[in-house]
PDB file of C-alpha atoms in Angstrom:
ATOM      1  CA  UNK B   1      65.973 303.055  42.748  1.00  0.00           C
ATOM      2  CA  UNK B   2      67.222 302.415  39.247  1.00  0.00           C
ATOM      3  CA  UNK B   3      68.743 299.134  38.130  1.00  0.00           C
ATOM      4  CA  UNK B   4      71.927 300.915  37.122  1.00  0.00           C
ATOM      5  CA  UNK B   5      72.233 302.608  40.522  1.00  0.00           C
ATOM      6  CA  UNK B   6      71.768 299.244  42.404  1.00  0.00           C
ATOM      7  CA  UNK B   7      74.320 297.590  40.109  1.00  0.00           C
ATOM      8  CA  UNK B   8      76.970 300.267  41.006  1.00  0.00           C
ATOM      9  CA  UNK B   9      76.363 299.711  44.686  1.00  0.00           C
ATOM     10  CA  UNK B  10      76.697 295.940  44.676  1.00  0.00           C
ATOM     11  CA  UNK B  11      79.635 294.387  46.431  1.00  0.00           C
ATOM     12  CA  UNK B  12      81.566 292.262  44.011  1.00  0.00           C
ATOM     13  CA  UNK B  13      82.872 288.737  44.988  1.00  0.00           C
ATOM     14  CA  UNK B  14      85.589 287.066  42.982  1.00  0.00           C
ATOM     15  CA  UNK B  15      86.747 283.454  43.274  1.00  0.00           C
ATOM     16  CA  UNK B  16      89.968 284.618  45.082  1.00  0.00           C
ATOM     17  CA  UNK B  17      88.053 286.634  47.730  1.00  0.00           C
ATOM     18  CA  UNK B  18      87.870 285.072  51.191  1.00  0.00           C
ATOM     19  CA  UNK B  19      86.042 287.547  53.275  1.00  0.00           C
ATOM     20  CA  UNK B  20      82.529 286.281  52.748  1.00  0.00           C
ATOM     21  CA  UNK B  21      81.226 287.715  55.990  1.00  0.00           C
ATOM     22  CA  UNK B  22      81.972 291.361  54.820  1.00  0.00           C
ATOM     23  CA  UNK B  23      80.423 290.572  51.424  1.00  0.00           C
ATOM     24  CA  UNK B  24      77.272 289.177  53.060  1.00  0.00           C
ATOM     25  CA  UNK B  25      76.883 292.149  55.303  1.00  0.00           C
ATOM     26  CA  UNK B  26      77.394 294.666  52.447  1.00  0.00           C
ATOM     27  CA  UNK B  27      75.049 292.734  50.151  1.00  0.00           C
ATOM     28  CA  UNK B  28      72.284 292.773  52.723  1.00  0.00           C
ATOM     29  CA  UNK B  29      72.799 296.480  53.223  1.00  0.00           C
ATOM     30  CA  UNK B  30      72.440 297.240  49.560  1.00  0.00           C
ATOM     31  CA  UNK B  31      69.195 295.106  49.314  1.00  0.00           C
ATOM     32  CA  UNK B  32      67.729 297.007  52.283  1.00  0.00           C
ATOM     33  CA  UNK B  33      68.653 300.416  50.992  1.00  0.00           C
ATOM     34  CA  UNK B  34      67.226 299.459  47.628  1.00  0.00           C
ATOM     35  CA  UNK B  35      63.960 298.274  49.268  1.00  0.00           C
ATOM     36  CA  UNK B  36      64.323 294.871  47.807  1.00  0.00           C
ATOM     37  CA  UNK B  37      62.898 292.022  49.845  1.00  0.00           C
ATOM     38  CA  UNK B  38      61.408 289.587  47.312  1.00  0.00           C
ATOM     39  CA  UNK B  39      63.517 286.362  47.335  1.00  0.00           C
ATOM     40  CA  UNK B  40      63.570 286.076  43.643  1.00  0.00           C
ATOM     41  CA  UNK B  41      64.999 289.573  43.080  1.00  0.00           C
ATOM     42  CA  UNK B  42      67.543 289.016  45.935  1.00  0.00           C
ATOM     43  CA  UNK B  43      68.636 285.733  44.224  1.00  0.00           C
ATOM     44  CA  UNK B  44      69.042 287.471  40.988  1.00  0.00           C
ATOM     45  CA  UNK B  45      71.102 290.342  42.421  1.00  0.00           C
ATOM     46  CA  UNK B  46      73.271 287.880  44.314  1.00  0.00           C
ATOM     47  CA  UNK B  47      74.251 286.221  41.061  1.00  0.00           C
ATOM     48  CA  UNK B  48      75.206 289.660  39.641  1.00  0.00           C
ATOM     49  CA  UNK B  49      77.779 290.107  42.374  1.00  0.00           C
ATOM     50  CA  UNK B  50      79.845 287.002  41.423  1.00  0.00           C
ATOM     51  CA  UNK B  51      81.530 285.614  38.268  1.00  0.00           C
ATOM     52  CA  UNK B  52      82.317 282.219  36.860  1.00  0.00           C
ATOM     53  CA  UNK B  53      81.667 279.033  38.880  1.00  0.00           C
ATOM     54  CA  UNK B  54      80.278 281.078  41.881  1.00  0.00           C
ATOM     55  CA  UNK B  55      77.208 281.939  39.679  1.00  0.00           C
ATOM     56  CA  UNK B  56      76.716 278.180  39.236  1.00  0.00           C
ATOM     57  CA  UNK B  57      77.128 277.569  43.042  1.00  0.00           C
ATOM     58  CA  UNK B  58      74.326 280.081  43.756  1.00  0.00           C
ATOM     59  CA  UNK B  59      72.166 278.693  40.916  1.00  0.00           C
ATOM     60  CA  UNK B  60      72.360 275.243  42.270  1.00  0.00           C
ATOM     61  CA  UNK B  61      70.582 276.368  45.378  1.00  0.00           C
ATOM     62  CA  UNK B  62      67.311 277.137  43.558  1.00  0.00           C
ATOM     63  CA  UNK B  63      64.861 274.335  43.980  1.00  0.00           C
ATOM     64  CA  UNK B  64      61.536 273.521  42.213  1.00  0.00           C
ATOM     65  CA  UNK B  65      58.900 271.360  43.762  1.00  0.00           C
ATOM     66  CA  UNK B  66      55.400 270.903  42.333  1.00  0.00           C
ATOM     67  CA  UNK B  67      55.983 273.790  40.007  1.00  0.00           C
ATOM     68  CA  UNK B  68      56.960 276.171  42.779  1.00  0.00           C
ATOM     69  CA  UNK B  69      60.431 277.567  42.742  1.00  0.00           C
ATOM     70  CA  UNK B  70      62.083 277.995  46.101  1.00  0.00           C
ATOM     71  CA  UNK B  71      64.936 280.568  46.432  1.00  0.00           C
ATOM     72  CA  UNK B  72      67.719 280.375  48.915  1.00  0.00           C
ATOM     73  CA  UNK B  73      68.224 282.954  51.686  1.00  0.00           C
ATOM     74  CA  UNK B  74      71.327 285.288  51.673  1.00  0.00           C
ATOM     75  CA  UNK B  75      72.736 283.195  54.607  1.00  0.00           C
ATOM     76  CA  UNK B  76      72.225 279.978  52.651  1.00  0.00           C
ATOM     77  CA  UNK B  77      74.145 281.673  49.800  1.00  0.00           C
ATOM     78  CA  UNK B  78      76.872 282.582  52.005  1.00  0.00           C
ATOM     79  CA  UNK B  79      77.239 279.101  53.545  1.00  0.00           C
ATOM     80  CA  UNK B  80      77.297 277.512  50.104  1.00  0.00           C
ATOM     81  CA  UNK B  81      79.971 279.962  48.838  1.00  0.00           C
ATOM     82  CA  UNK B  82      82.023 279.320  51.950  1.00  0.00           C
ATOM     83  CA  UNK B  83      81.742 275.599  51.411  1.00  0.00           C
ATOM     84  CA  UNK B  84      82.763 275.833  47.711  1.00  0.00           C
ATOM     85  CA  UNK B  85      85.728 278.037  48.610  1.00  0.00           C
ATOM     86  CA  UNK B  86      86.651 275.695  51.453  1.00  0.00           C
ATOM     87  CA  UNK B  87      86.752 278.503  53.977  1.00  0.00           C
ATOM     88  CA  UNK B  88      87.495 276.690  57.321  1.00  0.00           C
ATOM     89  CA  UNK B  89      86.543 277.737  60.841  1.00  0.00           C
ATOM     90  CA  UNK B  90      90.262 278.473  61.475  1.00  0.00           C
ATOM     91  CA  UNK B  91      90.294 280.883  58.547  1.00  0.00           C
ATOM     92  CA  UNK B  92      87.208 282.689  59.876  1.00  0.00           C
ATOM     93  CA  UNK B  93      88.849 282.961  63.244  1.00  0.00           C
ATOM     94  CA  UNK B  94      92.001 284.497  61.578  1.00  0.00           C
ATOM     95  CA  UNK B  95      89.738 286.912  59.568  1.00  0.00           C
ATOM     96  CA  UNK B  96      88.271 288.192  62.675  1.00  0.00           C
ATOM     97  CA  UNK B  97      91.626 288.671  64.374  1.00  0.00           C
ATOM     98  CA  UNK B  98      92.677 290.605  61.308  1.00  0.00           C
ATOM     99  CA  UNK B  99      89.587 292.790  61.192  1.00  0.00           C
ATOM    100  CA  UNK B 100      90.214 296.559  61.609  1.00  0.00           C
ATOM    101  CA  UNK B 101      87.916 299.543  61.929  1.00  0.00           C
ATOM    102  CA  UNK B 102      87.580 301.595  58.755  1.00  0.00           C
ATOM    103  CA  UNK B 103      88.502 305.282  58.440  1.00  0.00           C
ATOM    104  CA  UNK B 104      85.434 307.345  59.436  1.00  0.00           C
ATOM    105  CA  UNK B 105      83.543 304.327  60.694  1.00  0.00           C
ATOM    106  CA  UNK B 106      81.882 304.752  64.114  1.00  0.00           C
ATOM    107  CA  UNK B 107      82.636 302.372  66.887  1.00  0.00           C
ATOM    108  CA  UNK B 108      78.971 301.474  67.025  1.00  0.00           C
ATOM    109  CA  UNK B 109      78.915 300.481  63.352  1.00  0.00           C
ATOM    110  CA  UNK B 110      82.175 298.601  63.586  1.00  0.00           C
ATOM    111  CA  UNK B 111      81.053 296.743  66.632  1.00  0.00           C
ATOM    112  CA  UNK B 112      78.077 295.616  64.715  1.00  0.00           C
ATOM    113  CA  UNK B 113      80.341 294.139  62.039  1.00  0.00           C
ATOM    114  CA  UNK B 114      82.722 292.645  64.652  1.00  0.00           C
ATOM    115  CA  UNK B 115      79.888 291.051  66.560  1.00  0.00           C
ATOM    116  CA  UNK B 116      78.516 289.485  63.409  1.00  0.00           C
ATOM    117  CA  UNK B 117      81.829 287.917  62.676  1.00  0.00           C
ATOM    118  CA  UNK B 118      82.103 286.771  66.319  1.00  0.00           C
ATOM    119  CA  UNK B 119      78.665 285.281  66.662  1.00  0.00           C
ATOM    120  CA  UNK B 120      79.178 283.324  63.377  1.00  0.00           C
ATOM    121  CA  UNK B 121      82.338 281.631  64.748  1.00  0.00           C
ATOM    122  CA  UNK B 122      81.928 278.132  66.008  1.00  0.00           C
ATOM    123  CA  UNK B 123      81.853 278.057  69.784  1.00  0.00           C
ATOM    124  CA  UNK B 124      85.199 276.149  69.948  1.00  0.00           C
ATOM    125  CA  UNK B 125      86.879 279.039  68.117  1.00  0.00           C
ATOM    126  CA  UNK B 126      85.404 281.906  70.111  1.00  0.00           C
ATOM    127  CA  UNK B 127      87.853 281.107  72.939  1.00  0.00           C
ATOM    128  CA  UNK B 128      90.727 282.093  70.633  1.00  0.00           C
ATOM    129  CA  UNK B 129      89.364 285.595  70.261  1.00  0.00           C
ATOM    130  CA  UNK B 130      90.697 287.759  73.113  1.00  0.00           C
ATOM    131  CA  UNK B 131      90.069 291.229  74.481  1.00  0.00           C
ATOM    132  CA  UNK B 132      93.528 292.229  73.155  1.00  0.00           C
ATOM    133  CA  UNK B 133      92.399 291.102  69.562  1.00  0.00           C
ATOM    134  CA  UNK B 134      89.477 293.537  69.820  1.00  0.00           C
ATOM    135  CA  UNK B 135      91.647 296.247  71.197  1.00  0.00           C
ATOM    136  CA  UNK B 136      94.016 295.809  68.248  1.00  0.00           C
ATOM    137  CA  UNK B 137      91.118 296.064  65.781  1.00  0.00           C
ATOM    138  CA  UNK B 138      90.405 299.595  67.027  1.00  0.00           C
ATOM    139  CA  UNK B 139      94.065 300.634  67.368  1.00  0.00           C
ATOM    140  CA  UNK B 140      93.498 303.673  65.199  1.00  0.00           C
ATOM    141  CA  UNK B 141      91.319 305.009  67.958  1.00  0.00           C
ATOM    142  CA  UNK B 142      93.858 305.067  70.703  1.00  0.00           C
ATOM    143  CA  UNK B 143      91.793 306.935  73.303  1.00  0.00           C
ATOM    144  CA  UNK B 144      88.940 304.317  73.014  1.00  0.00           C
ATOM    145  CA  UNK B 145      91.393 301.421  72.867  1.00  0.00           C
ATOM    146  CA  UNK B 146      92.967 302.654  76.094  1.00  0.00           C
ATOM    147  CA  UNK B 147      89.584 302.574  77.807  1.00  0.00           C
ATOM    148  CA  UNK B 148      88.973 298.983  76.675  1.00  0.00           C
ATOM    149  CA  UNK B 149      92.370 297.775  77.877  1.00  0.00           C
ATOM    150  CA  UNK B 150      92.388 299.466  81.279  1.00  0.00           C
ATOM    151  CA  UNK B 151      88.809 298.552  82.091  1.00  0.00           C
ATOM    152  CA  UNK B 152      89.761 294.774  81.832  1.00  0.00           C
ATOM    153  CA  UNK B 153      86.398 293.588  80.505  1.00  0.00           C
ATOM    154  CA  UNK B 154      85.492 289.975  81.284  1.00  0.00           C
ATOM    155  CA  UNK B 155      84.308 289.216  77.700  1.00  0.00           C
ATOM    156  CA  UNK B 156      84.028 290.523  74.261  1.00  0.00           C
ATOM    157  CA  UNK B 157      80.476 291.687  74.727  1.00  0.00           C
ATOM    158  CA  UNK B 158      81.523 293.899  77.590  1.00  0.00           C
ATOM    159  CA  UNK B 159      84.451 295.205  75.703  1.00  0.00           C
ATOM    160  CA  UNK B 160      82.106 296.338  72.909  1.00  0.00           C
ATOM    161  CA  UNK B 161      79.953 298.116  75.413  1.00  0.00           C
ATOM    162  CA  UNK B 162      82.888 299.950  77.006  1.00  0.00           C
ATOM    163  CA  UNK B 163      84.181 301.081  73.505  1.00  0.00           C
ATOM    164  CA  UNK B 164      80.764 302.459  72.648  1.00  0.00           C
ATOM    165  CA  UNK B 165      80.475 304.342  75.856  1.00  0.00           C
ATOM    166  CA  UNK B 166      83.917 305.781  75.505  1.00  0.00           C
ATOM    167  CA  UNK B 167      82.905 307.043  72.045  1.00  0.00           C
ATOM    168  CA  UNK B 168      79.720 308.612  73.543  1.00  0.00           C
ATOM    169  CA  UNK B 169      81.972 310.384  76.001  1.00  0.00           C
ATOM    170  CA  UNK B 170      84.025 311.835  73.346  1.00  0.00           C
ATOM    171  CA  UNK B 171      81.053 312.952  71.219  1.00  0.00           C
ATOM    172  CA  UNK B 172      79.001 314.407  74.082  1.00  0.00           C
ATOM    173  CA  UNK B 173      78.346 318.148  73.405  1.00  0.00           C
ATOM    174  CA  UNK B 174      80.468 320.250  75.805  1.00  0.00           C
ATOM    175  CA  UNK B 175      79.546 323.807  75.146  1.00  0.00           C
ATOM    176  CA  UNK B 176      79.925 324.908  78.854  1.00  0.00           C
ATOM    177  CA  UNK B 177      83.531 323.712  79.213  1.00  0.00           C
ATOM    178  CA  UNK B 178      82.257 320.852  81.313  1.00  0.00           C
ATOM    179  CA  UNK B 179      84.135 317.652  82.130  1.00  0.00           C
ATOM    180  CA  UNK B 180      82.887 314.398  80.611  1.00  0.00           C
ATOM    181  CA  UNK B 181      84.138 311.621  82.923  1.00  0.00           C
ATOM    182  CA  UNK B 182      84.092 308.001  81.787  1.00  0.00           C
ATOM    183  CA  UNK B 183      84.344 305.829  84.842  1.00  0.00           C
ATOM    184  CA  UNK B 184      84.870 302.095  84.989  1.00  0.00           C
ATOM    185  CA  UNK B 185      84.247 300.773  88.428  1.00  0.00           C
ATOM    186  CA  UNK B 186      84.081 297.151  89.221  1.00  0.00           C
ATOM    187  CA  UNK B 187      84.043 296.559  85.478  1.00  0.00           C
ATOM    188  CA  UNK B 188      80.828 298.602  85.013  1.00  0.00           C
ATOM    189  CA  UNK B 189      81.268 301.530  82.673  1.00  0.00           C
ATOM    190  CA  UNK B 190      79.455 304.825  83.369  1.00  0.00           C
ATOM    191  CA  UNK B 191      79.560 308.378  81.988  1.00  0.00           C
ATOM    192  CA  UNK B 192      79.483 311.361  84.346  1.00  0.00           C
ATOM    193  CA  UNK B 193      79.391 315.011  83.426  1.00  0.00           C
ATOM    194  CA  UNK B 194      80.816 317.419  85.898  1.00  0.00           C
ATOM    195  CA  UNK B 195      79.593 320.997  85.382  1.00  0.00           C
ATOM    196  CA  UNK B 196      81.638 324.214  85.540  1.00  0.00           C
ATOM    197  CA  UNK B 197      84.961 322.951  87.008  1.00  0.00           C
ATOM    198  CA  UNK B 198      86.814 326.104  88.055  1.00  0.00           C
ATOM    199  CA  UNK B 199      90.353 324.897  88.120  1.00  0.00           C
ATOM    200  CA  UNK B 200      91.358 322.890  85.017  1.00  0.00           C
ATOM    201  CA  UNK B 201      94.885 324.218  84.731  1.00  0.00           C
ATOM    202  CA  UNK B 202      96.270 321.027  86.044  1.00  0.00           C
ATOM    203  CA  UNK B 203      94.900 319.174  83.036  1.00  0.00           C
ATOM    204  CA  UNK B 204      97.329 319.914  80.178  1.00  0.00           C
ATOM    205  CA  UNK B 205      95.791 317.463  77.735  1.00  0.00           C
ATOM    206  CA  UNK B 206      92.310 316.722  76.629  1.00  0.00           C
ATOM    207  CA  UNK B 207      92.640 313.174  77.983  1.00  0.00           C
ATOM    208  CA  UNK B 208      93.905 312.265  81.416  1.00  0.00           C
ATOM    209  CA  UNK B 209      93.692 308.908  83.146  1.00  0.00           C
ATOM    210  CA  UNK B 210      93.084 309.044  86.893  1.00  0.00           C
ATOM    211  CA  UNK B 211      93.886 305.907  88.819  1.00  0.00           C
ATOM    212  CA  UNK B 212      92.190 305.262  92.178  1.00  0.00           C
ATOM    213  CA  UNK B 213      91.998 302.123  94.252  1.00  0.00           C
ATOM    214  CA  UNK B 214      89.450 300.195  92.158  1.00  0.00           C
ATOM    215  CA  UNK B 215      88.402 302.397  89.329  1.00  0.00           C
ATOM    216  CA  UNK B 216      89.553 304.260  86.398  1.00  0.00           C
ATOM    217  CA  UNK B 217      88.274 307.591  85.262  1.00  0.00           C
ATOM    218  CA  UNK B 218      88.923 309.201  81.850  1.00  0.00           C
ATOM    219  CA  UNK B 219      88.460 312.925  81.562  1.00  0.00           C
ATOM    220  CA  UNK B 220      87.580 314.661  78.249  1.00  0.00           C
ATOM    221  CA  UNK B 221      87.773 318.450  78.488  1.00  0.00           C
ATOM    222  CA  UNK B 222      86.586 320.512  75.433  1.00  0.00           C
ATOM    223  CA  UNK B 223      88.841 323.558  75.035  1.00  0.00           C
ATOM    224  CA  UNK B 224      87.216 327.004  75.305  1.00  0.00           C
ATOM    225  CA  UNK B 225      86.114 328.540  72.033  1.00  0.00           C
ATOM    226  CA  UNK B 226      88.966 331.029  71.579  1.00  0.00           C
ATOM    227  CA  UNK B 227      86.975 333.064  68.973  1.00  0.00           C
ATOM    228  CA  UNK B 228      84.038 333.584  71.425  1.00  0.00           C
ATOM    229  CA  UNK B 229      86.451 334.393  74.280  1.00  0.00           C
ATOM    230  CA  UNK B 230      88.233 337.027  72.269  1.00  0.00           C
ATOM    231  CA  UNK B 231      84.786 338.637  71.424  1.00  0.00           C
ATOM    232  CA  UNK B 232      83.903 338.655  75.137  1.00  0.00           C
TER     233      UNK B 232
END
C-alpha cells in the first residue's frame, strides 16, 4: 500500500481528543490492513497521527541501550497519551457508558469494540457498567435491544452473546417462509427454525414476543416474495 493511501487512512488524534480507546483500535486496524508489523514503522506512523506535544510524548518512549533502539508498543503509546492527557478511570467509565453503535456497524463488530473498552476498565469501575448501559448503547437496534433486556442476562459477557444471537436470527436466510425463533430459557439463548408454518395470519408484525412461564421467544417471519407469488 502506498504511503499516501496509509496517510489518508490514519486516525488523527488532537490534544483535545479524549477517546484514546477508539483511536488505538482504529490505528491498530490501519496497521493491520496496511500489513505493517515492524515496530519502527508503527512508531513512525503513530507520530504521524498526532500533533504538537503529543509527538514528543510518543518520542519520549523510544529508548536506546547498547546502540539498540527499542520502540514502544501501541498499548504503551496509548497508556502514555492517556497519562499525559490525565484521562482518569472515571472518565473511561463515562466514555463506555456514552459509547453507541455506529450506523451500519454489525452487533458483532460493535461488541468487539465494547468489550475492548470494558476489559480495559479497572476492576473497581466495571461494577458501574450495567446491562441497561449496554442496552442503551444499541438503542438504534430496538429489536436486538429488546432481546437483551427481556433475557435479563447475568453479566455483560452474556448480554453480548444474546445480542449477537439475536442479530443472527434476523440475518438467517428465510426463503421458505420459515419462522426463526430466538428463545431465551433459563438465561441460555438459542435459535430455533420452524419449517413451513401453515397458519401465520395471527402474526401481524415481523416481530412478536411470546411470553411463557420461564422463557421468552422472539419470532421473525420473513414476508413472502410478492413478485414471485404473482408470477405463480
